[in-house]
N, CA, C and O atoms as a Tinker XYZ file with bonds, in Angstrom:
   276  protein
     1  N    -80.658000 -103.231000 -116.581000    73     2
     2  CA   -81.185000 -103.194000 -117.260000    64     1     3
     3  C    -81.208000 -101.038000 -117.365000    63     2     4     5
     4  O    -80.876000 -100.337000 -116.409000    81     3
     5  N    -81.717000 -100.425000 -118.862000    73     3     6
     6  CA   -81.606000  -99.045000 -119.339000    64     5     7
     7  C    -82.284000  -98.140000 -118.181000    63     6     8     9
     8  O    -82.633000  -97.083000 -118.707000    81     7
     9  N    -82.625000  -98.156000 -116.700000    73     7    10
    10  CA   -83.298000  -97.715000 -116.493000    64     9    11
    11  C    -82.925000  -98.256000 -114.462000    63    10    12    13
    12  O    -83.513000  -97.801000 -113.480000    81    11
    13  N    -82.249000  -98.887000 -114.470000    73    11    14
    14  CA   -81.655000  -99.835000 -113.457000    64    13    15
    15  C    -80.818000  -98.776000 -112.341000    63    14    16    17
    16  O    -80.863000  -98.719000 -111.112000    81    15
    17  N    -79.962000  -97.897000 -113.463000    73    15    18
    18  CA   -79.139000  -96.701000 -112.240000    64    17    19
    19  C    -79.919000  -96.368000 -111.131000    63    18    20    21
    20  O    -81.009000  -96.451000 -110.565000    81    19
    21  N    -78.082000  -95.692000 -111.121000    73    19    22
    22  CA   -78.786000  -95.236000 -109.595000    64    21    23
    23  C    -79.128000  -93.102000 -110.134000    63    22    24    25
    24  O    -78.590000  -92.457000 -111.034000    81    23
    25  N    -80.356000  -92.590000 -108.950000    73    23    26
    26  CA   -80.580000  -91.827000 -109.410000    64    25    27
    27  C    -79.996000  -90.813000 -109.335000    63    26    28    29
    28  O    -79.772000  -90.496000 -108.167000    81    27
    29  N    -79.516000  -89.912000 -110.306000    73    27    30
    30  CA   -78.760000  -88.621000 -110.512000    64    29    31
    31  C    -79.253000  -87.416000 -110.600000    63    30    32    33
    32  O    -78.548000  -86.412000 -110.508000    81    31
    33  N    -80.782000  -87.389000 -110.826000    73    31    34
    34  CA   -81.891000  -85.577000 -110.803000    64    33    35
    35  C    -83.495000  -86.500000 -111.301000    63    34    36    37
    36  O    -83.889000  -87.383000 -112.064000    81    35
    37  N    -83.935000  -85.637000 -110.346000    73    35    38
    38  CA   -85.499000  -85.270000 -110.859000    64    37    39
    39  C    -86.252000  -84.797000 -110.647000    63    38    40    41
    40  O    -86.319000  -84.261000 -109.541000    81    39
    41  N    -87.042000  -84.717000 -111.339000    73    39    42
    42  CA   -88.232000  -83.130000 -111.149000    64    41    43
    43  C    -89.227000  -83.806000 -111.700000    63    42    44    45
    44  O    -89.380000  -84.855000 -112.327000    81    43
    45  N    -90.332000  -82.277000 -111.002000    73    43    46
    46  CA   -91.409000  -82.727000 -111.522000    64    45    47
    47  C    -92.264000  -81.605000 -111.964000    63    46    48    49
    48  O    -92.077000  -80.391000 -112.047000    81    47
    49  N    -93.365000  -82.468000 -112.250000    73    47    50
    50  CA   -93.973000  -81.139000 -113.498000    64    49    51
    51  C    -95.257000  -80.929000 -112.966000    63    50    52    53
    52  O    -95.896000  -81.801000 -112.377000    81    51
    53  N    -95.664000  -79.707000 -113.179000    73    51    54
    54  CA   -97.367000  -80.157000 -113.177000    64    53    55
    55  C    -98.523000  -81.188000 -114.138000    63    54    56    57
    56  O    -98.757000  -81.664000 -115.249000    81    55
    57  N    -98.885000  -81.099000 -113.036000    73    55    58
    58  CA  -100.293000  -82.174000 -114.638000    64    57    59
    59  C   -101.522000  -80.577000 -114.571000    63    58    60    61
    60  O   -101.758000  -79.834000 -113.619000    81    59
    61  N   -101.848000  -80.561000 -115.431000    73    59    62
    62  CA  -103.452000  -78.828000 -115.752000    64    61    63
    63  C   -104.558000  -80.337000 -115.481000    63    62    64    65
    64  O   -104.114000  -81.463000 -115.260000    81    63
    65  N   -105.748000  -80.047000 -115.555000    73    63    66
    66  CA  -106.781000  -80.794000 -115.391000    64    65    67
    67  C   -107.248000  -80.234000 -117.033000    63    66    68    69
    68  O   -108.475000  -80.325000 -117.092000    81    67
    69  N   -106.844000  -79.852000 -117.974000    73    67    70
    70  CA  -106.874000  -79.584000 -118.623000    64    69    71
    71  C   -105.909000  -79.906000 -119.941000    63    70    72    73
    72  O   -105.837000  -79.343000 -121.033000    81    71
    73  N   -105.035000  -81.304000 -119.260000    73    71    74
    74  CA  -103.832000  -81.931000 -120.251000    64    73    75
    75  C   -104.280000  -82.842000 -121.476000    63    74    76    77
    76  O   -105.468000  -83.127000 -121.323000    81    75
    77  N   -103.985000  -83.158000 -122.132000    73    75    78
    78  CA  -104.272000  -83.907000 -123.411000    64    77    79
    79  C   -102.830000  -84.785000 -123.851000    63    78    80    81
    80  O   -101.781000  -84.549000 -124.451000    81    79
    81  N   -103.216000  -85.467000 -123.439000    73    79    82
    82  CA  -101.865000  -86.747000 -123.883000    64    81    83
    83  C   -100.893000  -85.817000 -124.223000    63    82    84    85
    84  O   -100.190000  -85.508000 -123.260000    81    83
    85  N   -100.546000  -85.130000 -125.524000    73    83    86
    86  CA   -99.858000  -84.436000 -126.235000    64    85    87
    87  C    -99.254000  -83.016000 -125.458000    63    86    88    89
    88  O    -98.075000  -82.669000 -125.379000    81    87
    89  N   -100.418000  -82.351000 -124.936000    73    87    90
    90  CA   -99.293000  -80.982000 -124.198000    64    89    91
    91  C    -98.495000  -81.728000 -122.540000    63    90    92    93
    92  O    -97.704000  -81.149000 -121.795000    81    91
    93  N    -99.114000  -83.271000 -122.378000    73    91    94
    94  CA   -97.953000  -83.613000 -121.837000    64    93    95
    95  C    -97.247000  -84.027000 -121.799000    63    94    96    97
    96  O    -96.291000  -83.774000 -121.065000    81    95
    97  N    -97.392000  -85.221000 -122.876000    73    95    98
    98  CA   -95.800000  -85.228000 -123.362000    64    97    99
    99  C    -95.070000  -84.235000 -123.933000    63    98   100   101
   100  O    -94.251000  -84.656000 -124.750000    81    99
   101  N    -95.091000  -83.107000 -123.785000    73    99   102
   102  CA   -94.729000  -81.836000 -124.723000    64   101   103
   103  C    -94.357000  -82.208000 -123.116000    63   102   104   105
   104  O    -93.797000  -83.265000 -122.826000    81   103
   105  N    -94.721000  -81.262000 -122.174000    73   103   106
   106  CA   -93.622000  -80.465000 -121.380000    64   105   107
   107  C    -92.943000  -81.625000 -121.215000    63   106   108   109
   108  O    -91.833000  -81.676000 -121.745000    81   107
   109  N    -93.364000  -82.652000 -120.560000    73   107   110
   110  CA   -92.304000  -84.332000 -119.999000    64   109   111
   111  C    -91.423000  -84.586000 -120.846000    63   110   112   113
   112  O    -90.486000  -85.252000 -120.406000    81   111
   113  N    -91.351000  -84.162000 -122.415000    73   111   114
   114  CA   -90.618000  -84.469000 -122.586000    64   113   115
   115  C    -89.667000  -83.380000 -122.831000    63   114   116   117
   116  O    -88.655000  -84.009000 -123.140000    81   115
   117  N    -89.260000  -81.699000 -122.901000    73   115   118
   118  CA   -88.892000  -81.008000 -122.337000    64   117   119
   119  C    -88.041000  -80.588000 -121.027000    63   118   120   121
   120  O    -86.907000  -80.118000 -120.934000    81   119
   121  N    -89.296000  -81.032000 -119.750000    73   119   122
   122  CA   -88.385000  -81.050000 -118.625000    64   121   123
   123  C    -87.320000  -82.712000 -118.759000    63   122   124   125
   124  O    -86.641000  -82.651000 -117.734000    81   123
   125  N    -87.055000  -83.588000 -119.251000    73   123   126
   126  CA   -86.443000  -84.647000 -119.046000    64   125   127
   127  C    -85.385000  -84.311000 -120.547000    63   126   128   129
   128  O    -84.492000  -85.117000 -120.806000    81   127
   129  N    -85.550000  -83.373000 -121.231000    73   127   130
   130  CA   -84.375000  -82.815000 -121.478000    64   129   131
   131  C    -83.469000  -81.503000 -120.797000    63   130   132   133
   132  O    -82.276000  -81.236000 -120.943000    81   131
   133  N    -84.146000  -81.056000 -120.288000    73   131   134
   134  CA   -83.920000  -80.057000 -119.269000    64   133   135
   135  C    -82.590000  -81.075000 -118.389000    63   134   136   137
   136  O    -81.361000  -81.115000 -118.450000    81   135
   137  N    -83.651000  -81.797000 -117.604000    73   135   138
   138  CA   -82.957000  -82.950000 -116.557000    64   137   139
   139  C    -82.243000  -83.292000 -116.520000    63   138   140   141
   140  O    -81.459000  -83.212000 -115.575000    81   139
   141  N    -81.939000  -84.463000 -118.543000    73   139   142
   142  CA   -80.899000  -84.397000 -118.265000    64   141   143
   143  C    -79.761000  -84.650000 -118.977000    63   142   144   145
   144  O    -79.110000  -85.649000 -119.284000    81   143
   145  N    -79.698000  -83.462000 -119.155000    73   143   146
   146  CA   -78.356000  -81.968000 -119.593000    64   145   147
   147  C    -77.750000  -81.763000 -118.590000    63   146   148   149
   148  O    -76.537000  -81.929000 -118.460000    81   147
   149  N    -78.978000  -81.137000 -117.242000    73   147   150
   150  CA   -78.301000  -80.842000 -115.622000    64   149   151
   151  C    -77.713000  -81.705000 -115.502000    63   150   152   153
   152  O    -76.639000  -81.371000 -115.002000    81   151
   153  N    -77.794000  -83.375000 -115.783000    73   151   154
   154  CA   -77.529000  -84.597000 -115.338000    64   153   155
   155  C    -75.416000  -84.850000 -115.159000    63   154   156   157
   156  O    -74.604000  -85.268000 -114.334000    81   155
   157  N    -75.451000  -84.217000 -116.644000    73   155   158
   158  CA   -74.407000  -85.197000 -117.802000    64   157   159
   159  C    -73.785000  -84.013000 -117.031000    63   158   160   161
   160  O    -72.898000  -84.372000 -116.255000    81   159
   161  N    -74.083000  -82.450000 -117.064000    73   159   162
   162  CA   -73.300000  -81.506000 -116.240000    64   161   163
   163  C    -72.380000  -81.722000 -114.516000    63   162   164   165
   164  O    -71.242000  -81.891000 -114.079000    81   163
   165  N    -73.644000  -81.586000 -114.088000    73   163   166
   166  CA   -73.036000  -82.764000 -112.357000    64   165   167
   167  C    -72.115000  -83.876000 -112.948000    63   166   168   169
   168  O    -70.896000  -83.762000 -112.828000    81   167
   169  N    -72.602000  -84.822000 -113.508000    73   167   170
   170  CA   -71.360000  -86.267000 -112.850000    64   169   171
   171  C    -70.325000  -85.844000 -114.018000    63   170   172   173
   172  O    -69.308000  -86.527000 -113.898000    81   171
   173  N    -70.222000  -84.753000 -115.344000    73   171   174
   174  CA   -68.824000  -84.817000 -116.216000    64   173   175
   175  C    -67.934000  -83.536000 -114.831000    63   174   176   177
   176  O    -66.873000  -83.789000 -114.259000    81   175
   177  N    -68.336000  -82.925000 -114.736000    73   175   178
   178  CA   -67.885000  -81.523000 -113.719000    64   177   179
   179  C    -67.375000  -81.305000 -111.722000    63   178   180   181
   180  O    -66.617000  -80.710000 -110.956000    81   179
   181  N    -68.874000  -82.651000 -111.829000    73   179   182
   182  CA   -67.701000  -82.139000 -110.154000    64   181   183
   183  C    -67.831000  -83.881000 -109.792000    63   182   184   185
   184  O    -68.272000  -84.637000 -110.658000    81   183
   185  N    -67.276000  -84.553000 -108.043000    73   183   186
   186  CA   -66.587000  -85.044000 -107.777000    64   185   187
   187  C    -68.048000  -85.908000 -107.476000    63   186   188   189
   188  O    -69.123000  -85.308000 -107.488000    81   187
   189  N    -67.969000  -87.280000 -107.225000    73   187   190
   190  CA   -69.366000  -87.528000 -106.974000    64   189   191
   191  C    -69.404000  -89.326000 -106.409000    63   190   192   193
   192  O    -68.495000  -90.065000 -106.785000    81   191
   193  N    -70.302000  -89.760000 -105.688000    73   191   194
   194  CA   -69.950000  -91.487000 -105.116000    64   193   195
   195  C    -71.443000  -91.222000 -104.894000    63   194   196   197
   196  O    -72.111000  -90.289000 -104.448000    81   195
   197  N    -71.837000  -93.249000 -105.727000    73   195   198
   198  CA   -72.827000  -94.335000 -104.938000    64   197   199
   199  C    -73.403000  -94.381000 -104.328000    63   198   200   201
   200  O    -72.615000  -94.920000 -103.551000    81   199
   201  N    -74.637000  -94.287000 -103.536000    73   199   202
   202  CA   -74.904000  -94.330000 -101.901000    64   201   203
   203  C    -76.349000  -94.976000 -102.519000    63   202   204   205
   204  O    -77.407000  -94.354000 -102.617000    81   203
   205  N    -76.108000  -96.425000 -102.919000    73   203   206
   206  CA   -77.205000  -97.386000 -103.445000    64   205   207
   207  C    -77.550000  -96.695000 -104.565000    63   206   208   209
   208  O    -77.038000  -96.612000 -105.681000    81   207
   209  N    -78.421000  -96.260000 -104.108000    73   207   210
   210  CA   -79.574000  -96.392000 -105.596000    64   209   211
   211  C    -79.333000  -94.738000 -106.053000    63   210   212   213
   212  O    -79.535000  -94.468000 -107.236000    81   211
   213  N    -78.853000  -93.512000 -105.012000    73   211   214
   214  CA   -78.540000  -92.226000 -104.931000    64   213   215
   215  C    -77.218000  -91.744000 -105.564000    63   214   216   217
   216  O    -76.526000  -92.753000 -105.704000    81   215
   217  N    -76.766000  -91.002000 -105.869000    73   215   218
   218  CA   -75.721000  -90.415000 -106.714000    64   217   219
   219  C    -75.498000  -88.981000 -105.638000    63   218   220   221
   220  O    -76.206000  -87.974000 -105.673000    81   219
   221  N    -74.225000  -89.236000 -104.631000    73   219   222
   222  CA   -73.492000  -87.653000 -103.870000    64   221   223
   223  C    -72.922000  -86.744000 -105.056000    63   222   224   225
   224  O    -72.341000  -86.987000 -106.114000    81   223
   225  N    -73.286000  -85.766000 -104.500000    73   223   226
   226  CA   -72.245000  -84.799000 -104.923000    64   225   227
   227  C    -71.646000  -83.793000 -103.842000    63   226   228   229
   228  O    -72.074000  -82.882000 -103.134000    81   227
   229  N    -70.181000  -84.565000 -104.135000    73   227   230
   230  CA   -69.341000  -83.954000 -102.732000    64   229   231
   231  C    -69.019000  -82.776000 -103.047000    63   230   232   233
   232  O    -68.884000  -82.199000 -104.126000    81   231
   233  N    -68.844000  -82.297000 -101.342000    73   231   234
   234  CA   -69.337000  -80.191000 -100.825000    64   233   235
   235  C    -67.667000  -80.280000 -101.907000    63   234   236   237
   236  O    -67.182000  -81.226000 -102.527000    81   235
   237  N    -67.287000  -79.130000 -101.766000    73   235   238
   238  CA   -65.878000  -78.044000 -102.072000    64   237   239
   239  C    -65.269000  -78.462000 -100.272000    63   238   240   241
   240  O    -65.881000  -77.861000  -99.389000    81   239
   241  N    -64.440000  -79.174000  -99.932000    73   239   242
   242  CA   -63.359000  -79.590000  -99.182000    64   241   243
   243  C    -63.741000  -80.646000  -98.371000    63   242   244   245
   244  O    -63.198000  -80.852000  -97.286000    81   243
   245  N    -64.731000  -81.405000  -98.866000    73   243   246
   246  CA   -64.658000  -82.766000  -97.936000    64   245   247
   247  C    -64.316000  -84.274000  -98.944000    63   246   248   249
   248  O    -63.955000  -84.434000 -100.110000    81   247
   249  N    -64.656000  -85.244000  -97.760000    73   247   250
   250  CA   -63.418000  -86.083000  -98.479000    64   249   251
   251  C    -63.488000  -87.387000  -99.062000    63   250   252   253
   252  O    -64.433000  -88.025000  -98.598000    81   251
   253  N    -62.864000  -87.964000  -99.859000    73   251   254
   254  CA   -63.817000  -89.451000 -101.085000    64   253   255
   255  C    -63.882000  -90.069000 -100.174000    63   254   256   257
   256  O    -63.484000  -89.678000  -99.077000    81   255
   257  N    -64.465000  -91.333000 -100.416000    73   255   258
   258  CA   -65.149000  -92.522000 -100.192000    64   257   259
   259  C    -64.419000  -93.656000 -101.392000    63   258   260   261
   260  O    -63.889000  -93.456000 -102.485000    81   259
   261  N    -64.609000  -94.530000 -100.831000    73   259   262
   262  CA   -63.914000  -96.129000 -101.868000    64   261   263
   263  C    -64.793000  -95.842000 -102.553000    63   262   264   265
   264  O    -64.094000  -95.616000 -103.540000    81   263
   265  N    -66.161000  -95.572000 -103.023000    73   263   266
   266  CA   -67.626000  -95.763000 -103.948000    64   265   267
   267  C    -66.782000  -94.142000 -105.084000    63   266   268   269
   268  O    -67.110000  -93.808000 -106.222000    81   267
   269  N    -66.148000  -93.768000 -104.554000    73   267   270
   270  CA   -65.993000  -91.885000 -105.469000    64   269   271
   271  C    -65.815000  -92.626000 -107.131000    63   270   272   273
   272  O    -65.442000  -93.730000 -107.530000    81   271
   273  N    -66.228000  -91.551000 -107.694000    73   271   274
   274  CA   -65.837000  -91.809000 -109.289000    64   273   275
   275  C    -65.498000  -90.869000 -109.607000    63   274   276
   276  O    -65.122000  -90.709000 -110.768000    81   275
């Protein structure tokens, strides 16, 4: 499915007591756009592999494994 792949990046946002559906949705959408952009930069610019449902970014000098992309 659309959301069944590995986790590349996550971000928490604060929920304020006076949040409305609209204010929370607006802040969440902004966080999603920023996180998505960061994730795409990492995936396209770094060497990575998957471990279950997680994406692991390789450190410089680290050897590759079979599941590297």
